[in-house]
Amino acid sequence: ASINEYYDIAFKVMLLGDSAVGKTCVLVRFKDGAFLGGNFIATVGIDFRNKVVDVDNFKVKLQIWDTAGQERFRSVTHAYYRDAQGNLCFLYSTSSCSLCGKAWLTEIHEYAQKDVVIMLLGNKSDMAAERVVKTEEGEKLAKEYGVPFMETSAKTGVNVDLAFHAIAKELKHRA
Ligand code: GDP
Ligand code: MG
């Protein structure tokens, strides 16, 4: 895809969630179809990546923003929420702290603009042996907040394309 790839409509999507849940890896998987294991990009992050997806023969460009580790400093992210005009895609890891997700979703509701589209993703679904957050817990949390939910794996790629297509579809339908 060239830098000038044709599109009909564009949206900004911000990836949010605790450090190390896999935000950067999910974005790289979606954009490049690859998995960067280890801690290579963990502390760096990338700014954003564009990808055009097809929604009912309509070209939707997603400009997906990563965080460069600001998630470690909560005060910085409050401004980040306020500025988000497209979609907030919140990630948690199915293999760590089960309460993290809830704290972030509460913050999103407190700081984000009201019309923002939110999606909940439980990443690292491939790590079955280390799982601490059950699928049902993610589903319950998503239901409580009325947001779509999917479990993903940046490592195997499962549901990553599907999740961003769902986001593109939702944004297109709301536009
Ligand atoms: P971020 O801080 O949220 O951006 O997290 P990263 O994308 O840097 O990932 C943190 C660590 O988790 C890295 O060591 C990744 O290789 C690993 N990781 C990310 N996604 C997955 C996944 O879906 N499955 C597995 N097994 N590991 C993952
Ligand atoms: Mg990162």
PDB file of C-alpha atoms and ligand atoms in Angstrom:
ATOM      1  CA  ALA A   1       0.000   0.000   0.000  1.00  0.00           C
ATOM      2  CA  SER A   2       1.437   3.341  -0.989  1.00  0.00           C
ATOM      3  CA  ILE A   3       1.349   6.421   1.162  1.00  0.00           C
ATOM      4  CA  ASN A   4      -1.371   7.828  -1.082  1.00  0.00           C
ATOM      5  CA  GLU A   5      -3.579   4.761  -1.032  1.00  0.00           C
ATOM      6  CA  TYR A   6      -7.142   5.681  -1.912  1.00  0.00           C
ATOM      7  CA  TYR A   7      -9.768   5.857   0.844  1.00  0.00           C
ATOM      8  CA  ASP A   8     -13.283   7.228   1.284  1.00  0.00           C
ATOM      9  CA  ILE A   9     -13.192   8.131   4.953  1.00  0.00           C
ATOM     10  CA  ALA A  10     -10.566   8.191   7.704  1.00  0.00           C
ATOM     11  CA  PHE A  11     -10.721   7.698  11.463  1.00  0.00           C
ATOM     12  CA  LYS A  12      -8.313   7.947  14.325  1.00  0.00           C
ATOM     13  CA  VAL A  13      -8.118   4.988  16.684  1.00  0.00           C
ATOM     14  CA  MET A  14      -6.191   5.183  19.957  1.00  0.00           C
ATOM     15  CA  LEU A  15      -4.837   2.083  21.628  1.00  0.00           C
ATOM     16  CA  LEU A  16      -5.008   2.222  25.391  1.00  0.00           C
ATOM     17  CA  GLY A  17      -4.234  -0.090  28.243  1.00  0.00           C
ATOM     18  CA  ASP A  18      -1.585  -0.948  30.785  1.00  0.00           C
ATOM     19  CA  SER A  19       2.022  -1.340  29.810  1.00  0.00           C
ATOM     20  CA  ALA A  20       2.980  -4.744  28.334  1.00  0.00           C
ATOM     21  CA  VAL A  21      -0.557  -5.918  27.489  1.00  0.00           C
ATOM     22  CA  GLY A  22       0.503  -6.028  23.812  1.00  0.00           C
ATOM     23  CA  LYS A  23      -0.707  -2.747  22.261  1.00  0.00           C
ATOM     24  CA  THR A  24       2.363  -2.248  20.083  1.00  0.00           C
ATOM     25  CA  CYS A  25       2.442  -5.910  19.028  1.00  0.00           C
ATOM     26  CA  VAL A  26      -1.257  -5.916  18.104  1.00  0.00           C
ATOM     27  CA  LEU A  27      -0.715  -2.828  15.952  1.00  0.00           C
ATOM     28  CA  VAL A  28       2.344  -4.345  14.238  1.00  0.00           C
ATOM     29  CA  ARG A  29       0.419  -7.578  13.667  1.00  0.00           C
ATOM     30  CA  PHE A  30      -2.473  -5.693  12.082  1.00  0.00           C
ATOM     31  CA  LYS A  31      -0.265  -3.490   9.915  1.00  0.00           C
ATOM     32  CA  ASP A  32       2.495  -5.907   8.912  1.00  0.00           C
ATOM     33  CA  GLY A  33       1.079  -9.351   9.663  1.00  0.00           C
ATOM     34  CA  ALA A  34       4.068 -10.148  11.858  1.00  0.00           C
ATOM     35  CA  PHE A  35       4.789 -10.737  15.524  1.00  0.00           C
ATOM     36  CA  LEU A  36       7.636  -8.992  17.272  1.00  0.00           C
ATOM     37  CA  GLY A  37       8.419 -11.165  20.251  1.00  0.00           C
ATOM     38  CA  GLY A  38      10.593 -10.354  23.213  1.00  0.00           C
ATOM     39  CA  ASN A  39      10.933  -6.856  24.593  1.00  0.00           C
ATOM     40  CA  PHE A  40      12.269  -5.277  21.439  1.00  0.00           C
ATOM     41  CA  ILE A  41       9.600  -2.606  21.095  1.00  0.00           C
ATOM     42  CA  ALA A  42       8.118  -2.825  24.564  1.00  0.00           C
ATOM     43  CA  THR A  43       9.714   0.325  25.910  1.00  0.00           C
ATOM     44  CA  VAL A  44       9.670   2.301  22.678  1.00  0.00           C
ATOM     45  CA  GLY A  45       6.258   2.112  21.079  1.00  0.00           C
ATOM     46  CA  ILE A  46       5.508   3.561  17.681  1.00  0.00           C
ATOM     47  CA  ASP A  47       3.609   6.702  16.857  1.00  0.00           C
ATOM     48  CA  PHE A  48       0.856   5.566  14.504  1.00  0.00           C
ATOM     49  CA  ARG A  49       0.194   3.327  11.521  1.00  0.00           C
ATOM     50  CA  ASN A  50      -2.346   3.761   8.721  1.00  0.00           C
ATOM     51  CA  LYS A  51      -4.237   0.913   7.158  1.00  0.00           C
ATOM     52  CA  VAL A  52      -7.145   0.995   4.729  1.00  0.00           C
ATOM     53  CA  VAL A  53      -9.778  -1.675   5.270  1.00  0.00           C
ATOM     54  CA  ASP A  54     -12.788  -2.519   3.175  1.00  0.00           C
ATOM     55  CA  VAL A  55     -16.228  -2.116   4.766  1.00  0.00           C
ATOM     56  CA  ASP A  56     -19.066  -2.996   2.362  1.00  0.00           C
ATOM     57  CA  ASN A  57     -16.992  -1.807  -0.628  1.00  0.00           C
ATOM     58  CA  PHE A  58     -16.178   1.374   1.218  1.00  0.00           C
ATOM     59  CA  LYS A  59     -12.521   2.187   1.898  1.00  0.00           C
ATOM     60  CA  VAL A  60     -12.072   3.066   5.553  1.00  0.00           C
ATOM     61  CA  LYS A  61      -8.678   4.361   6.579  1.00  0.00           C
ATOM     62  CA  LEU A  62      -7.758   3.698  10.183  1.00  0.00           C
ATOM     63  CA  GLN A  63      -5.021   5.837  11.660  1.00  0.00           C
ATOM     64  CA  ILE A  64      -4.093   3.807  14.703  1.00  0.00           C
ATOM     65  CA  TRP A  65      -2.168   5.506  17.477  1.00  0.00           C
ATOM     66  CA  ASP A  66       0.067   3.644  19.845  1.00  0.00           C
ATOM     67  CA  THR A  67       1.361   5.066  23.095  1.00  0.00           C
ATOM     68  CA  ALA A  68       5.075   5.501  23.606  1.00  0.00           C
ATOM     69  CA  GLY A  69       4.899   4.250  27.155  1.00  0.00           C
ATOM     70  CA  GLN A  70       2.819   7.188  28.469  1.00  0.00           C
ATOM     71  CA  GLU A  71       0.502   4.591  29.925  1.00  0.00           C
ATOM     72  CA  ARG A  72       2.939   4.406  32.821  1.00  0.00           C
ATOM     73  CA  PHE A  73       2.113   8.013  33.702  1.00  0.00           C
ATOM     74  CA  ARG A  74      -1.604   8.269  34.148  1.00  0.00           C
ATOM     75  CA  SER A  75      -1.706  12.074  34.152  1.00  0.00           C
ATOM     76  CA  VAL A  76      -0.510  12.174  30.548  1.00  0.00           C
ATOM     77  CA  THR A  77      -3.217   9.834  29.365  1.00  0.00           C
ATOM     78  CA  HIS A  78      -6.074  12.020  30.634  1.00  0.00           C
ATOM     79  CA  ALA A  79      -5.271  14.557  27.903  1.00  0.00           C
ATOM     80  CA  TYR A  80      -4.946  11.679  25.449  1.00  0.00           C
ATOM     81  CA  TYR A  81      -8.507  10.546  26.225  1.00  0.00           C
ATOM     82  CA  ARG A  82      -9.897  14.059  25.885  1.00  0.00           C
ATOM     83  CA  ASP A  83      -8.327  14.506  22.457  1.00  0.00           C
ATOM     84  CA  ALA A  84      -9.566  11.164  21.147  1.00  0.00           C
ATOM     85  CA  GLN A  85     -12.230  11.820  18.554  1.00  0.00           C
ATOM     86  CA  GLY A  86     -12.478   8.465  16.873  1.00  0.00           C
ATOM     87  CA  ASN A  87     -12.227   5.194  18.624  1.00  0.00           C
ATOM     88  CA  LEU A  88     -10.650   4.143  21.861  1.00  0.00           C
ATOM     89  CA  CYS A  89      -9.526   0.577  21.678  1.00  0.00           C
ATOM     90  CA  PHE A  90      -8.794  -0.638  25.147  1.00  0.00           C
ATOM     91  CA  LEU A  91      -6.555  -3.670  25.579  1.00  0.00           C
ATOM     92  CA  TYR A  92      -5.870  -5.817  28.576  1.00  0.00           C
ATOM     93  CA  SER A  93      -3.893  -9.018  28.838  1.00  0.00           C
ATOM     94  CA  THR A  94      -5.728 -12.235  29.593  1.00  0.00           C
ATOM     95  CA  SER A  95      -2.556 -13.373  31.342  1.00  0.00           C
ATOM     96  CA  SER A  96      -2.247 -10.593  33.929  1.00  0.00           C
ATOM     97  CA  CYS A  97      -4.124  -8.561  36.576  1.00  0.00           C
ATOM     98  CA  SER A  98      -7.853  -8.980  36.122  1.00  0.00           C
ATOM     99  CA  LEU A  99      -8.762  -5.627  37.634  1.00  0.00           C
ATOM    100  CA  CYS A 100      -6.664  -3.438  35.343  1.00  0.00           C
ATOM    101  CA  GLY A 101      -9.330  -3.429  32.680  1.00  0.00           C
ATOM    102  CA  LYS A 102     -11.967  -2.066  34.942  1.00  0.00           C
ATOM    103  CA  ALA A 103      -9.833   0.844  36.184  1.00  0.00           C
ATOM    104  CA  TRP A 104      -9.083   1.929  32.631  1.00  0.00           C
ATOM    105  CA  LEU A 105     -12.679   1.677  31.471  1.00  0.00           C
ATOM    106  CA  THR A 106     -13.761   3.794  34.423  1.00  0.00           C
ATOM    107  CA  GLU A 107     -11.183   6.411  33.419  1.00  0.00           C
ATOM    108  CA  ILE A 108     -12.257   6.332  29.794  1.00  0.00           C
ATOM    109  CA  HIS A 109     -15.821   7.095  30.830  1.00  0.00           C
ATOM    110  CA  GLU A 110     -14.633   9.880  33.080  1.00  0.00           C
ATOM    111  CA  TYR A 111     -12.274  11.622  30.664  1.00  0.00           C
ATOM    112  CA  ALA A 112     -13.221  10.722  27.117  1.00  0.00           C
ATOM    113  CA  GLN A 113     -15.706  12.595  24.956  1.00  0.00           C
ATOM    114  CA  LYS A 114     -19.174  11.128  25.191  1.00  0.00           C
ATOM    115  CA  ASP A 115     -19.581  10.071  21.566  1.00  0.00           C
ATOM    116  CA  VAL A 116     -16.348   8.122  21.416  1.00  0.00           C
ATOM    117  CA  VAL A 117     -16.526   4.518  20.204  1.00  0.00           C
ATOM    118  CA  ILE A 118     -14.945   2.063  22.625  1.00  0.00           C
ATOM    119  CA  MET A 119     -13.907  -1.522  22.086  1.00  0.00           C
ATOM    120  CA  LEU A 120     -12.488  -3.975  24.623  1.00  0.00           C
ATOM    121  CA  LEU A 121      -9.809  -6.452  23.571  1.00  0.00           C
ATOM    122  CA  GLY A 122      -8.419  -9.252  25.718  1.00  0.00           C
ATOM    123  CA  ASN A 123      -4.997  -9.915  24.187  1.00  0.00           C
ATOM    124  CA  LYS A 124      -2.550 -12.846  24.585  1.00  0.00           C
ATOM    125  CA  SER A 125      -5.330 -15.390  24.194  1.00  0.00           C
ATOM    126  CA  ASP A 126      -2.638 -17.818  23.005  1.00  0.00           C
ATOM    127  CA  MET A 127      -1.190 -18.009  26.523  1.00  0.00           C
ATOM    128  CA  ALA A 128      -3.683 -20.585  27.727  1.00  0.00           C
ATOM    129  CA  ALA A 129      -1.547 -21.927  30.579  1.00  0.00           C
ATOM    130  CA  GLU A 130      -0.940 -18.441  32.030  1.00  0.00           C
ATOM    131  CA  ARG A 131      -4.500 -17.229  31.696  1.00  0.00           C
ATOM    132  CA  VAL A 132      -5.866 -15.309  34.713  1.00  0.00           C
ATOM    133  CA  VAL A 133      -8.786 -13.442  33.093  1.00  0.00           C
ATOM    134  CA  LYS A 134     -11.509 -15.777  31.855  1.00  0.00           C
ATOM    135  CA  THR A 135     -13.301 -15.054  28.581  1.00  0.00           C
ATOM    136  CA  GLU A 136     -16.552 -14.700  30.548  1.00  0.00           C
ATOM    137  CA  GLU A 137     -15.005 -11.967  32.728  1.00  0.00           C
ATOM    138  CA  GLY A 138     -14.109  -9.926  29.637  1.00  0.00           C
ATOM    139  CA  GLU A 139     -17.587 -10.495  28.238  1.00  0.00           C
ATOM    140  CA  LYS A 140     -19.185  -9.406  31.492  1.00  0.00           C
ATOM    141  CA  LEU A 141     -17.115  -6.227  31.722  1.00  0.00           C
ATOM    142  CA  ALA A 142     -17.871  -5.355  28.093  1.00  0.00           C
ATOM    143  CA  LYS A 143     -21.578  -5.916  28.683  1.00  0.00           C
ATOM    144  CA  GLU A 144     -21.524  -3.742  31.784  1.00  0.00           C
ATOM    145  CA  TYR A 145     -20.070  -0.872  29.748  1.00  0.00           C
ATOM    146  CA  GLY A 146     -22.027  -1.671  26.590  1.00  0.00           C
ATOM    147  CA  VAL A 147     -18.927  -2.064  24.408  1.00  0.00           C
ATOM    148  CA  PRO A 148     -17.938  -4.763  21.869  1.00  0.00           C
ATOM    149  CA  PHE A 149     -15.462  -7.367  23.049  1.00  0.00           C
ATOM    150  CA  MET A 150     -13.005  -9.769  21.416  1.00  0.00           C
ATOM    151  CA  GLU A 151     -10.065 -11.876  22.525  1.00  0.00           C
ATOM    152  CA  THR A 152      -6.971 -11.442  20.353  1.00  0.00           C
ATOM    153  CA  SER A 153      -3.439 -12.727  20.014  1.00  0.00           C
ATOM    154  CA  ALA A 154      -0.727 -10.630  18.422  1.00  0.00           C
ATOM    155  CA  LYS A 155       1.403 -13.768  18.452  1.00  0.00           C
ATOM    156  CA  THR A 156      -0.880 -16.051  16.418  1.00  0.00           C
ATOM    157  CA  GLY A 157      -2.816 -13.208  14.828  1.00  0.00           C
ATOM    158  CA  VAL A 158      -6.172 -14.605  15.881  1.00  0.00           C
ATOM    159  CA  ASN A 159      -8.964 -11.986  15.765  1.00  0.00           C
ATOM    160  CA  VAL A 160      -6.612  -9.050  15.180  1.00  0.00           C
ATOM    161  CA  ASP A 161      -7.863  -8.260  11.655  1.00  0.00           C
ATOM    162  CA  LEU A 162     -11.398  -9.055  12.740  1.00  0.00           C
ATOM    163  CA  ALA A 163     -11.199  -6.623  15.661  1.00  0.00           C
ATOM    164  CA  PHE A 164     -10.001  -3.725  13.506  1.00  0.00           C
ATOM    165  CA  HIS A 165     -12.577  -4.518  10.848  1.00  0.00           C
ATOM    166  CA  ALA A 166     -15.261  -4.412  13.532  1.00  0.00           C
ATOM    167  CA  ILE A 167     -13.927  -1.025  14.642  1.00  0.00           C
ATOM    168  CA  ALA A 168     -13.876   0.279  11.053  1.00  0.00           C
ATOM    169  CA  LYS A 169     -17.419  -0.950  10.513  1.00  0.00           C
ATOM    170  CA  GLU A 170     -18.718   0.655  13.694  1.00  0.00           C
ATOM    171  CA  LEU A 171     -17.018   3.980  12.903  1.00  0.00           C
ATOM    172  CA  LYS A 172     -18.303   3.948   9.327  1.00  0.00           C
ATOM    173  CA  HIS A 173     -21.861   3.242  10.459  1.00  0.00           C
ATOM    174  CA  ARG A 174     -21.741   6.055  12.976  1.00  0.00           C
ATOM    175  CA  ALA A 175     -20.327   8.575  10.501  1.00  0.00           C
TER     176      ALA A 175
HETATM  177  P1  GDP B   1       2.568  -2.686  25.137  1.00  0.00           P
HETATM  178  O1  GDP B   1       3.386  -2.141  26.259  1.00  0.00           O
HETATM  179  O2  GDP B   1       1.118  -2.754  25.520  1.00  0.00           O
HETATM  180  O3  GDP B   1       2.779  -1.975  23.846  1.00  0.00           O
HETATM  181  O4  GDP B   1       3.016  -4.223  24.933  1.00  0.00           O
HETATM  182  P2  GDP B   1       3.981  -4.845  23.816  1.00  0.00           P
HETATM  183  O5  GDP B   1       3.288  -4.855  22.505  1.00  0.00           O
HETATM  184  O6  GDP B   1       5.302  -4.173  23.869  1.00  0.00           O
HETATM  185  O7  GDP B   1       4.107  -6.351  24.317  1.00  0.00           O
HETATM  186  C1  GDP B   1       4.620  -6.646  25.620  1.00  0.00           C
HETATM  187  C2  GDP B   1       5.164  -8.055  25.636  1.00  0.00           C
HETATM  188  O8  GDP B   1       4.124  -9.012  25.436  1.00  0.00           O
HETATM  189  C3  GDP B   1       6.212  -8.336  24.562  1.00  0.00           C
HETATM  190  O9  GDP B   1       7.214  -9.160  25.090  1.00  0.00           O
HETATM  191  C4  GDP B   1       5.427  -9.061  23.478  1.00  0.00           C
HETATM  192  O10 GDP B   1       6.245  -9.909  22.717  1.00  0.00           O
HETATM  193  C5  GDP B   1       4.398  -9.826  24.297  1.00  0.00           C
HETATM  194  N1  GDP B   1       3.112 -10.023  23.591  1.00  0.00           N
HETATM  195  C6  GDP B   1       2.352  -9.073  23.008  1.00  0.00           C
HETATM  196  N2  GDP B   1       1.241  -9.583  22.486  1.00  0.00           N
HETATM  197  C7  GDP B   1       1.288 -10.912  22.724  1.00  0.00           C
HETATM  198  C8  GDP B   1       0.395 -12.012  22.431  1.00  0.00           C
HETATM  199  O11 GDP B   1      -0.693 -11.874  21.847  1.00  0.00           O
HETATM  200  N3  GDP B   1       0.797 -13.253  22.861  1.00  0.00           N
HETATM  201  C9  GDP B   1       1.976 -13.451  23.523  1.00  0.00           C
HETATM  202  N4  GDP B   1       2.262 -14.702  23.885  1.00  0.00           N
HETATM  203  N5  GDP B   1       2.805 -12.445  23.827  1.00  0.00           N
HETATM  204  C10 GDP B   1       2.482 -11.194  23.432  1.00  0.00           C
HETATM  205 MG    MG B   2       3.977  -0.322  23.441  1.00  0.00          MG
END
